[in-house]
Amino acid sequence: FVQNLIKFIETIDRAKYPLIKIRYRPFGKADPKKFHLDINLPNIEISDLRSTIQNDMKECKLVVHFSIPATNFLECCFVDKASMGLLANDNPTEYVKPFYKDLLQLDILHQSYEEMAKAINKVDVDSWHSEVLNDKRYQNFTKYFCSKGL
């Protein structure tokens, strides 16, 4: 994971995104004393394990998820926080497939680190996110998966 993360960060336009904050949580419950993410790149801030996700999200213009499905992705959608993510569901149900297709078309979900980095570099986050929020496909997704509009 760390090597893919470093490769991903190195492809991000650092003039456009001068500071990158990483909030990495290993799968399962980790002992904060044993957990350490060693990334030696300029202008990278690694979130303190004790910080709340709400505080980290407030500081970010765009939240990037490295594995979707994820609860945090749905939380971002629920509060209308700009986010993109790497689709990691190898066996989606027939019910979710059309939603994934829509989110892929909207540049919210991506199938590779490289594809996601290209999308992040090309968009103006504010205008892209405004378009996403007004798109019926995204609204339909949030209606069914984030209890919006039910």
Coordinates of C-alpha atoms in Angstrom, one line a residue:
F1 CA 0.0 0.0 0.0
V2 CA 2.7 2.5 1.0
Q3 CA 4.6 2.2 -2.3
N4 CA 1.3 2.8 -4.3
L5 CA 0.5 5.7 -2.0
I6 CA 4.0 7.3 -2.6
K7 CA 3.7 6.7 -6.4
F8 CA 0.2 8.3 -6.3
I9 CA 1.5 11.3 -4.4
E10 CA 4.4 11.8 -6.8
T11 CA 1.9 12.0 -9.7
I12 CA -0.2 14.7 -8.1
D13 CA 0.3 18.3 -9.3
R14 CA 2.0 19.8 -6.3
A15 CA 1.6 23.3 -7.6
K16 CA -2.2 22.8 -7.6
Y17 CA -2.1 20.7 -4.4
P18 CA 0.9 22.0 -2.4
L19 CA -0.1 20.2 0.9
I20 CA -1.4 16.7 1.1
K21 CA -2.8 15.4 4.4
I22 CA -2.9 11.6 4.9
R23 CA -5.4 10.0 7.2
Y24 CA -4.4 6.3 7.0
R25 CA -6.0 3.7 9.1
P26 CA -4.9 0.1 8.9
F27 CA -7.6 -2.5 8.6
G28 CA -8.9 -3.6 12.0
K29 CA -8.0 -1.9 15.2
A30 CA -4.4 -0.8 15.5
D31 CA -2.4 0.0 18.6
P32 CA -1.4 3.7 18.0
K33 CA 1.9 3.1 19.7
K34 CA 2.8 0.4 17.1
F35 CA 1.4 2.2 14.1
H36 CA 3.7 4.3 11.9
L37 CA 3.5 5.4 8.3
D38 CA 6.9 6.5 7.0
I39 CA 6.6 8.7 4.0
N40 CA 9.5 11.1 3.3
L41 CA 8.1 13.5 0.8
P42 CA 7.8 17.3 1.1
N43 CA 4.6 19.0 2.3
I44 CA 3.0 15.7 3.4
E45 CA 1.1 15.8 6.7
I46 CA 0.1 12.6 8.3
S47 CA -2.9 12.9 10.5
D48 CA -2.5 12.1 14.2
L49 CA -4.3 8.9 15.0
R50 CA -6.1 10.7 17.8
S51 CA -7.6 13.4 15.5
T52 CA -11.2 13.2 14.5
I53 CA -12.2 12.5 10.9
Q54 CA -14.4 15.6 11.1
N55 CA -11.5 17.9 11.8
D56 CA -9.4 16.3 9.1
M57 CA -12.1 16.6 6.5
K58 CA -12.7 20.3 7.4
E59 CA -9.1 21.0 6.4
C60 CA -9.3 19.3 3.0
K61 CA -10.7 20.6 -0.2
L62 CA -10.9 17.0 -1.6
V63 CA -11.0 13.7 0.3
V64 CA -9.4 10.8 -1.5
H65 CA -10.3 7.3 -0.6
F66 CA -8.0 4.4 -1.5
S67 CA -10.5 1.7 -1.1
I68 CA -14.2 1.9 -1.9
P69 CA -16.7 0.7 -0.7
A70 CA -15.9 2.5 2.5
T71 CA -18.0 4.1 5.3
N72 CA -16.0 7.3 5.1
F73 CA -16.8 7.7 1.4
L74 CA -20.6 7.5 2.2
E75 CA -20.1 10.0 5.1
C76 CA -18.4 12.4 2.6
C77 CA -21.3 12.0 0.2
F78 CA -23.8 12.5 3.0
V79 CA -22.3 15.9 4.0
D80 CA -21.6 16.9 0.4
K81 CA -17.8 16.8 0.8
A82 CA -15.8 16.6 -2.4
S83 CA -14.3 13.1 -2.7
M84 CA -12.9 10.6 -5.1
G85 CA -11.9 7.1 -4.6
L86 CA -10.4 3.9 -5.9
L87 CA -13.1 1.3 -6.6
A88 CA -11.9 -1.9 -4.9
N89 CA -15.1 -4.0 -5.0
D90 CA -14.2 -7.1 -7.0
N91 CA -17.6 -8.7 -6.6
P92 CA -20.3 -6.0 -6.6
T93 CA -23.9 -7.0 -6.4
E94 CA -26.2 -6.4 -9.4
Y95 CA -27.9 -3.7 -7.4
V96 CA -24.8 -1.5 -6.9
K97 CA -23.3 -2.0 -10.4
P98 CA -25.3 0.7 -12.1
F99 CA -24.4 3.2 -9.3
Y100 CA -20.7 2.3 -9.7
K101 CA -21.0 2.9 -13.4
D102 CA -22.5 6.4 -12.8
L103 CA -19.9 7.3 -10.2
L104 CA -17.1 6.2 -12.6
Q105 CA -18.6 8.4 -15.4
L106 CA -18.7 11.3 -12.9
D107 CA -15.0 10.9 -12.1
I108 CA -15.8 10.1 -8.5
L109 CA -14.7 6.5 -8.6
H110 CA -11.6 5.3 -10.4
Q111 CA -10.2 1.9 -11.3
S112 CA -6.5 2.7 -10.8
Y113 CA -4.2 5.0 -8.9
E114 CA -3.0 6.5 -12.1
E115 CA -6.5 7.2 -13.4
M116 CA -7.5 8.8 -10.1
A117 CA -4.3 11.0 -10.1
K118 CA -5.0 12.2 -13.6
A119 CA -8.6 13.1 -12.7
I120 CA -7.5 15.0 -9.6
N121 CA -4.9 16.9 -11.6
K122 CA -7.3 17.9 -14.4
V123 CA -10.3 19.1 -12.3
D124 CA -11.0 22.4 -10.7
V125 CA -12.4 20.8 -7.5
D126 CA -15.0 23.5 -6.8
S127 CA -16.6 23.5 -10.2
W128 CA -16.3 19.7 -10.7
H129 CA -17.9 19.2 -7.3
S130 CA -20.7 21.6 -8.0
E131 CA -21.5 19.7 -11.2
V132 CA -21.4 16.4 -9.3
L133 CA -23.8 17.8 -6.7
N134 CA -26.3 18.8 -9.4
D135 CA -26.1 15.6 -11.4
K136 CA -29.2 13.4 -11.1
R137 CA -27.0 10.2 -11.1
Y138 CA -25.1 11.4 -8.0
Q139 CA -28.4 12.6 -6.4
N140 CA -29.9 9.1 -7.0
F141 CA -26.8 7.4 -5.5
T142 CA -27.0 9.6 -2.3
K143 CA -30.8 9.0 -2.1
Y144 CA -30.3 5.2 -2.0
F145 CA -27.0 4.9 -0.1
C146 CA -26.9 8.0 2.1
S147 CA -30.6 8.3 3.1
K148 CA -30.9 11.6 1.3
G149 CA -34.3 12.3 0.0
L150 CA -36.1 9.3 1.5

